[in-house]
mmCIF file of C-alpha atoms in Angstrom:
data_model
loop_
_atom_site.group_PDB
_atom_site.id
_atom_site.type_symbol
_atom_site.label_atom_id
_atom_site.label_comp_id
_atom_site.label_asym_id
_atom_site.label_seq_id
_atom_site.Cartn_x
_atom_site.Cartn_y
_atom_site.Cartn_z
ATOM 1 C CA MET A 15 -19.344 -20.954 -1.855
ATOM 2 C CA LYS A 16 -16.323 -18.928 -0.806
ATOM 3 C CA PHE A 17 -14.365 -20.090 2.212
ATOM 4 C CA ARG A 18 -15.006 -16.783 4.023
ATOM 5 C CA THR A 19 -18.775 -17.210 3.470
ATOM 6 C CA PHE A 20 -18.665 -20.801 4.660
ATOM 7 C CA THR A 21 -16.752 -19.808 7.812
ATOM 8 C CA LYS A 22 -19.291 -17.086 8.549
ATOM 9 C CA LEU A 23 -22.155 -19.591 8.199
ATOM 10 C CA VAL A 24 -20.453 -22.022 10.593
ATOM 11 C CA ARG A 25 -19.796 -19.319 13.201
ATOM 12 C CA SER A 26 -23.360 -18.005 13.052
ATOM 13 C CA ASN A 27 -24.901 -21.532 13.347
ATOM 14 C CA HIS A 28 -26.795 -20.873 10.101
ATOM 15 C CA LEU A 29 -25.114 -23.810 8.394
ATOM 16 C CA SER A 30 -26.932 -26.322 10.615
ATOM 17 C CA LEU A 31 -30.283 -24.735 9.805
ATOM 18 C CA ALA A 32 -29.429 -24.449 6.125
ATOM 19 C CA MET A 33 -28.634 -28.181 5.970
ATOM 20 C CA ARG A 34 -31.464 -29.471 8.193
ATOM 21 C CA MET A 35 -34.497 -27.456 7.108
ATOM 22 C CA PRO A 36 -34.741 -28.737 3.521
ATOM 23 C CA ARG A 37 -34.344 -32.312 4.620
ATOM 24 C CA GLU A 38 -36.359 -32.342 7.871
ATOM 25 C CA LEU A 39 -39.069 -29.746 7.229
ATOM 26 C CA ALA A 40 -39.386 -28.309 3.755
ATOM 27 C CA GLY A 41 -39.195 -31.574 1.799
ATOM 28 C CA PRO A 42 -41.858 -33.505 3.755
ATOM 29 C CA ALA A 43 -44.187 -30.457 3.840
ATOM 30 C CA TYR A 44 -43.899 -29.918 0.110
ATOM 31 C CA ARG A 45 -44.435 -33.600 -0.596
ATOM 32 C CA ALA A 46 -47.574 -33.728 1.514
ATOM 33 C CA ALA A 47 -49.030 -30.614 -0.161
ATOM 34 C CA PHE A 48 -48.168 -31.878 -3.645
ATOM 35 C CA LEU A 49 -49.641 -35.327 -3.068
ATOM 36 C CA ALA A 50 -52.837 -33.904 -1.484
ATOM 37 C CA ALA A 51 -53.378 -31.700 -4.539
ATOM 38 C CA ALA A 52 -52.399 -34.365 -7.073
ATOM 39 C CA ALA A 53 -54.762 -36.904 -5.501
ATOM 40 C CA SER A 54 -57.754 -34.636 -5.007
ATOM 41 C CA SER A 55 -57.449 -33.021 -8.450
ATOM 42 C CA GLY A 56 -57.365 -36.343 -10.299
ATOM 43 C CA VAL A 57 -53.756 -36.038 -11.478
ATOM 44 C CA LEU A 58 -52.685 -39.315 -9.772
ATOM 45 C CA ARG A 59 -55.716 -41.127 -11.102
ATOM 46 C CA HIS A 60 -55.016 -40.117 -14.722
ATOM 47 C CA LEU A 61 -51.308 -40.845 -14.525
ATOM 48 C CA ALA A 62 -52.018 -44.217 -13.012
ATOM 49 C CA ARG A 63 -53.812 -45.186 -16.216
ATOM 50 C CA GLN A 64 -51.014 -44.093 -18.539
ATOM 51 C CA PRO A 65 -48.112 -41.601 -18.757
ATOM 52 C CA LEU A 66 -49.264 -38.261 -20.181
ATOM 53 C CA ASP A 67 -47.607 -35.035 -21.323
ATOM 54 C CA ALA A 68 -48.745 -31.712 -19.879
ATOM 55 C CA PRO A 69 -51.114 -30.781 -22.749
ATOM 56 C CA ALA A 70 -52.853 -34.164 -22.639
ATOM 57 C CA LEU A 71 -53.185 -34.034 -18.841
ATOM 58 C CA ALA A 72 -54.464 -30.440 -18.979
ATOM 59 C CA ASP A 73 -57.100 -31.541 -21.454
ATOM 60 C CA GLU A 74 -58.167 -34.410 -19.126
ATOM 61 C CA LEU A 75 -58.417 -32.029 -16.168
ATOM 62 C CA GLY A 76 -60.199 -29.196 -17.963
ATOM 63 C CA MET A 77 -57.211 -26.806 -17.657
ATOM 64 C CA HIS A 78 -57.249 -25.607 -21.255
ATOM 65 C CA GLY A 79 -54.601 -23.005 -22.058
ATOM 66 C CA GLU A 80 -52.709 -23.637 -18.793
ATOM 67 C CA GLU A 81 -50.332 -26.325 -20.036
ATOM 68 C CA GLN A 82 -47.191 -24.317 -19.246
ATOM 69 C CA LEU A 83 -48.082 -23.651 -15.611
ATOM 70 C CA LEU A 84 -49.340 -27.199 -15.168
ATOM 71 C CA SER A 85 -45.996 -28.457 -16.486
ATOM 72 C CA ALA A 86 -44.099 -26.247 -14.010
ATOM 73 C CA TRP A 87 -46.193 -27.734 -11.167
ATOM 74 C CA LEU A 88 -45.654 -31.285 -12.438
ATOM 75 C CA ASP A 89 -41.898 -30.621 -12.649
ATOM 76 C CA MET A 90 -42.004 -29.777 -8.926
ATOM 77 C CA GLY A 91 -43.546 -33.200 -8.390
ATOM 78 C CA VAL A 92 -40.632 -34.707 -10.294
ATOM 79 C CA ARG A 93 -38.164 -32.787 -8.161
ATOM 80 C CA LEU A 94 -39.886 -34.077 -5.015
ATOM 81 C CA GLY A 95 -39.625 -37.660 -6.281
ATOM 82 C CA GLU A 96 -43.362 -38.271 -6.542
ATOM 83 C CA LEU A 97 -43.464 -38.240 -10.363
ATOM 84 C CA GLY A 98 -41.091 -39.273 -13.095
ATOM 85 C CA VAL A 99 -40.808 -37.904 -16.641
ATOM 86 C CA ARG A 100 -39.581 -39.470 -19.836
ATOM 87 C CA GLY A 101 -39.994 -38.119 -23.350
ATOM 88 C CA GLY A 102 -42.070 -35.270 -21.993
ATOM 89 C CA ARG A 103 -44.623 -37.635 -20.502
ATOM 90 C CA TYR A 104 -45.215 -37.717 -16.753
ATOM 91 C CA ARG A 105 -45.745 -40.922 -14.746
ATOM 92 C CA LEU A 106 -46.169 -41.921 -11.134
ATOM 93 C CA ARG A 107 -42.834 -42.710 -9.511
ATOM 94 C CA SER A 108 -43.132 -43.049 -5.734
ATOM 95 C CA ARG A 109 -44.820 -45.947 -4.006
ATOM 96 C CA LEU A 110 -46.970 -43.528 -2.020
ATOM 97 C CA ALA A 111 -48.227 -41.764 -5.160
ATOM 98 C CA ARG A 112 -49.131 -45.095 -6.756
ATOM 99 C CA SER A 113 -50.918 -46.200 -3.590
ATOM 100 C CA LEU A 114 -52.949 -42.992 -3.307
ATOM 101 C CA ALA A 115 -54.008 -43.299 -6.944
ATOM 102 C CA ARG A 116 -55.995 -46.489 -6.198
ATOM 103 C CA PRO A 117 -59.802 -46.051 -5.843
ATOM 104 C CA GLU A 118 -59.792 -47.941 -2.548
ATOM 105 C CA ALA A 119 -57.413 -45.367 -1.058
ATOM 106 C CA ASP A 120 -60.034 -42.600 -1.133
ATOM 107 C CA ALA A 121 -60.247 -42.391 2.688
ATOM 108 C CA TYR A 122 -56.476 -41.827 2.897
ATOM 109 C CA VAL A 123 -56.656 -39.197 0.122
ATOM 110 C CA ALA A 124 -59.331 -37.410 2.172
ATOM 111 C CA LEU A 125 -57.253 -37.741 5.338
ATOM 112 C CA LEU A 126 -54.217 -36.206 3.597
ATOM 113 C CA GLU A 127 -56.321 -33.356 2.266
ATOM 114 C CA GLN A 128 -57.794 -32.827 5.721
ATOM 115 C CA LEU A 129 -54.288 -32.699 7.196
ATOM 116 C CA MET A 130 -53.221 -30.004 4.694
ATOM 117 C CA ARG A 131 -56.445 -27.957 4.632
ATOM 118 C CA PHE A 132 -57.329 -27.927 8.320
ATOM 119 C CA HIS A 133 -54.672 -29.382 10.616
ATOM 120 C CA ALA A 134 -51.556 -27.674 9.166
ATOM 121 C CA PRO A 135 -53.283 -24.241 9.020
ATOM 122 C CA LEU A 136 -54.338 -24.573 12.651
ATOM 123 C CA LEU A 137 -50.792 -25.231 13.760
ATOM 124 C CA LEU A 138 -49.702 -22.175 11.748
ATOM 125 C CA ASP A 139 -52.559 -19.898 12.874
ATOM 126 C CA ALA A 140 -53.109 -20.967 16.521
ATOM 127 C CA PRO A 141 -51.029 -18.203 18.232
ATOM 128 C CA GLY A 142 -52.706 -15.528 16.096
ATOM 129 C CA MET A 143 -56.124 -16.982 16.775
ATOM 130 C CA LEU A 144 -55.459 -16.767 20.524
ATOM 131 C CA ARG A 145 -54.369 -13.150 20.272
ATOM 132 C CA GLU A 146 -57.502 -12.297 18.289
ATOM 133 C CA GLY A 147 -59.864 -14.442 20.359
ATOM 134 C CA ARG A 148 -60.862 -16.541 17.308
ATOM 135 C CA ARG A 149 -61.877 -20.177 17.344
ATOM 136 C CA VAL A 150 -62.624 -22.825 14.690
ATOM 137 C CA SER A 151 -66.300 -22.705 13.715
ATOM 138 C CA ILE A 152 -68.396 -25.403 12.153
ATOM 139 C CA ALA A 153 -68.330 -23.389 8.909
ATOM 140 C CA ASP A 154 -64.549 -23.873 8.839
ATOM 141 C CA GLN A 155 -64.799 -27.609 8.348
ATOM 142 C CA ASP A 156 -65.813 -29.764 5.399
ATOM 143 C CA GLY A 157 -68.342 -32.332 6.627
ATOM 144 C CA ALA A 158 -68.239 -34.395 3.428
ATOM 145 C CA LEU A 159 -64.437 -34.545 3.513
ATOM 146 C CA ILE A 160 -64.415 -35.612 7.171
ATOM 147 C CA ALA A 161 -67.029 -38.291 6.421
ATOM 148 C CA ARG A 162 -64.673 -39.654 3.753
ATOM 149 C CA SER A 163 -61.517 -39.489 5.859
ATOM 150 C CA SER A 164 -63.175 -41.179 8.850
ATOM 151 C CA ARG A 165 -63.522 -44.303 6.739
ATOM 152 C CA VAL A 166 -59.843 -45.006 7.470
ATOM 153 C CA LEU A 167 -61.216 -46.533 10.691
ATOM 154 C CA GLU A 168 -63.960 -48.468 8.913
ATOM 155 C CA PRO A 169 -62.639 -52.023 9.420
ATOM 156 C CA ALA A 170 -62.347 -51.510 13.180
ATOM 157 C CA VAL A 171 -65.799 -49.932 13.497
ATOM 158 C CA GLN A 172 -67.466 -52.540 11.284
ATOM 159 C CA GLY A 173 -66.054 -55.224 13.577
ATOM 160 C CA VAL A 174 -67.807 -53.842 16.644
ATOM 161 C CA VAL A 175 -71.004 -53.204 14.693
ATOM 162 C CA GLU A 176 -70.984 -56.907 13.823
ATOM 163 C CA GLN A 177 -70.680 -57.750 17.522
ATOM 164 C CA GLN A 178 -73.638 -55.582 18.549
ATOM 165 C CA VAL A 179 -76.251 -56.127 15.833
ATOM 166 C CA ASP A 180 -78.589 -59.064 16.371
ATOM 167 C CA ARG A 181 -78.801 -61.154 13.186
ATOM 168 C CA THR A 182 -82.242 -62.804 13.677
ATOM 169 C CA THR A 183 -84.767 -60.479 15.312
ATOM 170 C CA PRO A 184 -85.973 -57.056 14.017
ATOM 171 C CA VAL A 185 -83.589 -54.288 15.087
ATOM 172 C CA ARG A 186 -84.342 -50.532 15.232
ATOM 173 C CA LEU A 187 -81.172 -48.481 14.975
ATOM 174 C CA LEU A 188 -80.576 -44.787 15.622
ATOM 175 C CA GLU A 189 -77.277 -43.599 14.110
ATOM 176 C CA VAL A 190 -76.092 -40.250 15.465
ATOM 177 C CA GLY A 191 -73.725 -38.476 13.035
ATOM 178 C CA CYS A 192 -74.248 -40.787 10.087
ATOM 179 C CA GLY A 193 -71.404 -39.509 7.906
ATOM 180 C CA SER A 194 -71.457 -41.217 4.515
ATOM 181 C CA GLY A 195 -73.907 -43.833 5.789
ATOM 182 C CA THR A 196 -71.424 -46.664 5.509
ATOM 183 C CA TYR A 197 -71.961 -47.998 9.024
ATOM 184 C CA VAL A 198 -75.736 -48.006 8.654
ATOM 185 C CA ARG A 199 -75.225 -49.908 5.433
ATOM 186 C CA HIS A 200 -73.050 -52.467 7.147
ATOM 187 C CA ALA A 201 -75.549 -52.918 9.955
ATOM 188 C CA ALA A 202 -78.356 -53.393 7.422
ATOM 189 C CA SER A 203 -76.305 -56.001 5.577
ATOM 190 C CA LEU A 204 -76.061 -58.042 8.756
ATOM 191 C CA ASN A 205 -79.806 -58.182 9.433
ATOM 192 C CA PRO A 206 -82.394 -57.860 6.622
ATOM 193 C CA ARG A 207 -85.009 -56.955 9.246
ATOM 194 C CA LEU A 208 -83.057 -53.975 10.550
ATOM 195 C CA THR A 209 -84.492 -50.489 10.054
ATOM 196 C CA ALA A 210 -82.793 -47.246 10.944
ATOM 197 C CA VAL A 211 -82.962 -43.520 11.392
ATOM 198 C CA ALA A 212 -79.679 -41.761 10.550
ATOM 199 C CA ILE A 213 -79.228 -38.172 11.711
ATOM 200 C CA ASP A 214 -76.525 -35.621 10.982
ATOM 201 C CA LEU A 215 -76.162 -31.919 11.654
ATOM 202 C CA GLN A 216 -74.692 -30.784 8.286
ATOM 203 C CA ASP A 217 -76.722 -30.409 5.096
ATOM 204 C CA GLU A 218 -73.962 -31.669 2.793
ATOM 205 C CA VAL A 219 -73.424 -34.782 4.901
ATOM 206 C CA VAL A 220 -77.147 -35.593 4.921
ATOM 207 C CA ALA A 221 -77.299 -35.157 1.153
ATOM 208 C CA GLN A 222 -74.272 -37.421 0.644
ATOM 209 C CA ALA A 223 -75.694 -40.112 2.990
ATOM 210 C CA GLN A 224 -79.092 -39.985 1.285
ATOM 211 C CA ALA A 225 -77.476 -40.323 -2.167
ATOM 212 C CA ASN A 226 -75.424 -43.252 -0.955
ATOM 213 C CA LEU A 227 -78.415 -45.047 0.638
ATOM 214 C CA ASP A 228 -80.430 -44.515 -2.560
ATOM 215 C CA LYS A 229 -77.538 -46.063 -4.536
ATOM 216 C CA TRP A 230 -77.381 -48.968 -2.080
ATOM 217 C CA ASN A 231 -81.172 -49.546 -2.353
ATOM 218 C CA LEU A 232 -81.626 -48.933 1.390
ATOM 219 C CA SER A 233 -83.816 -45.817 1.336
ATOM 220 C CA ASP A 234 -86.878 -47.918 2.181
ATOM 221 C CA ARG A 235 -85.182 -49.166 5.370
ATOM 222 C CA VAL A 236 -83.186 -46.112 6.446
ATOM 223 C CA GLU A 237 -84.555 -42.604 7.018
ATOM 224 C CA VAL A 238 -81.993 -39.794 6.888
ATOM 225 C CA VAL A 239 -82.770 -36.718 8.920
ATOM 226 C CA ARG A 240 -80.908 -33.412 9.321
ATOM 227 C CA SER A 241 -80.948 -32.920 13.084
ATOM 228 C CA ASP A 242 -78.920 -32.445 16.226
ATOM 229 C CA LEU A 243 -79.261 -35.205 18.838
ATOM 230 C CA ARG A 244 -79.842 -32.535 21.471
ATOM 231 C CA THR A 245 -83.003 -31.337 19.737
ATOM 232 C CA TYR A 246 -84.012 -34.437 17.759
ATOM 233 C CA SER A 247 -87.559 -35.559 18.587
ATOM 234 C CA THR A 248 -89.348 -38.824 17.799
ATOM 235 C CA GLU A 249 -91.841 -41.197 19.385
ATOM 236 C CA GLN A 250 -89.801 -44.170 18.247
ATOM 237 C CA LYS A 251 -87.756 -46.271 20.633
ATOM 238 C CA PHE A 252 -84.659 -48.027 19.408
ATOM 239 C CA ASP A 253 -82.750 -51.219 20.251
ATOM 240 C CA LEU A 254 -79.373 -49.704 19.407
ATOM 241 C CA VAL A 255 -78.005 -46.169 19.337
ATOM 242 C CA THR A 256 -74.611 -45.622 17.728
ATOM 243 C CA LEU A 257 -72.210 -42.651 17.768
ATOM 244 C CA HIS A 258 -69.103 -43.163 15.635
ATOM 245 C CA ASN A 259 -66.199 -40.734 15.788
ATOM 246 C CA ASN A 260 -68.230 -37.780 16.947
ATOM 247 C CA ILE A 261 -68.655 -37.576 20.743
ATOM 248 C CA TYR A 262 -65.937 -34.871 20.721
ATOM 249 C CA TYR A 263 -68.171 -32.636 18.627
ATOM 250 C CA PHE A 264 -70.163 -32.044 21.821
ATOM 251 C CA PRO A 265 -68.472 -29.728 24.391
ATOM 252 C CA HIS A 266 -67.053 -31.551 27.374
ATOM 253 C CA GLY A 267 -69.603 -30.122 29.849
ATOM 254 C CA GLU A 268 -72.530 -31.255 27.675
ATOM 255 C CA ARG A 269 -71.521 -34.897 27.171
ATOM 256 C CA THR A 270 -73.361 -36.418 30.127
ATOM 257 C CA LYS A 271 -76.593 -34.729 29.013
ATOM 258 C CA VAL A 272 -75.938 -35.837 25.414
ATOM 259 C CA LEU A 273 -75.519 -39.414 26.593
ATOM 260 C CA GLU A 274 -78.709 -39.085 28.669
ATOM 261 C CA ARG A 275 -80.473 -37.883 25.533
ATOM 262 C CA ALA A 276 -79.169 -40.913 23.596
ATOM 263 C CA ARG A 277 -80.427 -43.242 26.362
ATOM 264 C CA SER A 278 -83.897 -41.615 26.232
ATOM 265 C CA PHE A 279 -84.355 -43.068 22.753
ATOM 266 C CA LEU A 280 -83.494 -46.622 23.809
ATOM 267 C CA MET A 281 -85.842 -49.417 24.796
ATOM 268 C CA PRO A 282 -85.179 -50.913 28.228
ATOM 269 C CA GLY A 283 -82.236 -53.245 27.693
ATOM 270 C CA GLY A 284 -81.221 -51.347 24.534
ATOM 271 C CA LYS A 285 -77.541 -50.759 23.806
ATOM 272 C CA LEU A 286 -75.336 -47.740 23.222
ATOM 273 C CA LEU A 287 -72.375 -48.309 20.909
ATOM 274 C CA LEU A 288 -69.854 -45.453 20.814
ATOM 275 C CA THR A 289 -66.494 -45.381 19.050
ATOM 276 C CA THR A 290 -63.992 -42.555 19.428
ATOM 277 C CA SER A 291 -60.400 -41.518 19.441
ATOM 278 C CA CYS A 292 -59.186 -40.638 22.971
ATOM 279 C CA GLN A 293 -56.424 -38.487 24.366
ATOM 280 C CA GLY A 294 -52.951 -39.972 24.595
ATOM 281 C CA GLY A 295 -52.687 -41.438 21.118
ATOM 282 C CA SER A 296 -50.463 -40.915 18.071
ATOM 283 C CA PRO A 297 -49.554 -37.465 16.728
ATOM 284 C CA GLY A 298 -52.495 -37.703 14.353
ATOM 285 C CA ILE A 299 -54.933 -38.255 17.211
ATOM 286 C CA GLU A 300 -53.312 -35.540 19.308
ATOM 287 C CA MET A 301 -53.686 -33.183 16.337
ATOM 288 C CA LEU A 302 -57.379 -34.026 16.207
ATOM 289 C CA ASN A 303 -57.481 -33.305 19.946
ATOM 290 C CA LEU A 304 -55.919 -29.916 19.423
ATOM 291 C CA TRP A 305 -58.292 -29.075 16.552
ATOM 292 C CA CYS A 306 -61.315 -30.014 18.696
ATOM 293 C CA ALA A 307 -59.980 -27.980 21.615
ATOM 294 C CA TYR A 308 -59.879 -24.903 19.345
ATOM 295 C CA ALA A 309 -63.388 -25.504 17.966
ATOM 296 C CA ASP A 310 -66.152 -23.329 19.401
ATOM 297 C CA PHE A 311 -68.685 -26.127 18.803
ATOM 298 C CA ALA A 312 -66.666 -29.082 20.156
ATOM 299 C CA GLY A 313 -64.345 -30.069 22.938
ATOM 300 C CA PRO A 314 -61.139 -32.065 23.573
ATOM 301 C CA LEU A 315 -61.063 -35.772 22.924
ATOM 302 C CA PRO A 316 -62.326 -37.775 25.889
ATOM 303 C CA ARG A 317 -60.176 -39.639 28.310
ATOM 304 C CA PRO A 318 -61.394 -43.278 28.634
ATOM 305 C CA ALA A 319 -62.029 -43.256 32.409
ATOM 306 C CA GLU A 320 -63.758 -39.897 32.152
ATOM 307 C CA LEU A 321 -66.110 -41.025 29.376
ATOM 308 C CA LEU A 322 -66.987 -44.236 31.232
ATOM 309 C CA GLU A 323 -67.956 -42.104 34.234
ATOM 310 C CA GLN A 324 -70.070 -39.832 32.102
ATOM 311 C CA MET A 325 -71.920 -42.866 30.689
ATOM 312 C CA ARG A 326 -72.635 -44.097 34.220
ATOM 313 C CA ASP A 327 -73.814 -40.645 35.202
ATOM 314 C CA ALA A 328 -76.122 -40.693 32.174
ATOM 315 C CA GLY A 329 -77.767 -43.855 33.567
ATOM 316 C CA PHE A 330 -76.126 -46.564 31.538
ATOM 317 C CA THR A 331 -75.283 -49.902 33.163
ATOM 318 C CA ARG A 332 -72.771 -52.579 32.192
ATOM 319 C CA VAL A 333 -70.488 -49.840 30.878
ATOM 320 C CA ARG A 334 -67.376 -51.173 29.124
ATOM 321 C CA SER A 335 -64.484 -49.927 27.026
ATOM 322 C CA ARG A 336 -61.673 -51.551 25.093
ATOM 323 C CA ARG A 337 -59.045 -50.504 22.587
ATOM 324 C CA LEU A 338 -59.857 -51.301 18.959
ATOM 325 C CA VAL A 339 -56.484 -50.593 17.314
ATOM 326 C CA PRO A 340 -53.384 -52.086 18.965
ATOM 327 C CA GLY A 341 -51.063 -49.451 20.339
ATOM 328 C CA GLU A 342 -53.509 -46.649 19.492
ATOM 329 C CA GLU A 343 -56.084 -44.742 21.548
ATOM 330 C CA PHE A 344 -59.082 -45.584 19.377
ATOM 331 C CA ARG A 345 -61.723 -47.221 21.563
ATOM 332 C CA VAL A 346 -65.188 -48.683 21.680
ATOM 333 C CA PHE A 347 -67.533 -47.895 24.550
ATOM 334 C CA THR A 348 -70.743 -49.838 25.248
ATOM 335 C CA GLY A 349 -73.539 -49.424 27.773
ATOM 336 C CA THR A 350 -77.042 -50.741 28.437
ATOM 337 C CA SER A 351 -80.241 -48.872 29.217
ATOM 338 C CA PRO A 352 -81.593 -50.420 32.406
ATOM 339 C CA PHE A 353 -84.948 -52.254 32.609
ATOM 340 C CA ASP A 354 -85.946 -50.502 35.869
ATOM 341 C CA ASP A 355 -85.517 -46.933 34.640
#
């Protein structure tokens, strides 16, 4: 660069931007996008088994005739530090790439894909959406992907399920928003006499949950139903109703009635178990809060004191809340259906 050009950059303050943007913005954004695509497409999984050249990897991925473009994309991964290349064969280089390639990291792969497909576009599009009067619709989300990503919180949720499920007497469970079915499965593993109804609003989620329960040999104990809690109808009464990571899918003004509806399915003395992210958490939780605020079918994340009051207004007694993840606003809420209702 010529001295005159350099001086002009300094005087215009462009030099600071030119130096900071690649390091602070472009690099992390490109890395996240590359890793999301590499993980969801199977590239990480194949390279974790063995180094491959572009033609061999294209063959594994069904990209016949596209070896040259695939190689250009892989070279970008090398430039970003996620991949390495030696003798024309690509391999995983970064610790994060190797971690995401593991089968047990699927929930984090889904979370990264959710960040890139839904959260980042919302940050980019929000001003335009407001000018045009647009909102996020339920058709804009991927229920199966969200069911997978929510499993990041699985250890914490499983812990409270273990505290609430009786191990000796028969238990009837109603799971609202069943996702992949993993929490129903865990409850069933704690008590062989537990039976359940699992409902969800989205067809693809119901199909995934049913397939999982069939695979887990639980279809004789768990009925999966496509339904909305607000319109669901049954003569059954349950000992436990659970809502995991979904109270914010109901608009704020409807939540007391939703909780009343949940209580109507409980036996006297039955329990409500609700887990949810709340406002005031990490950037990830606050991004979820923003996304929900922009959704025409949902509402902002609850505030703990506010949700406790809504539970009391819905008729629950012995209402309690506590934080499940240290330093994070992910909480469990419990309440009891009174005997003298």
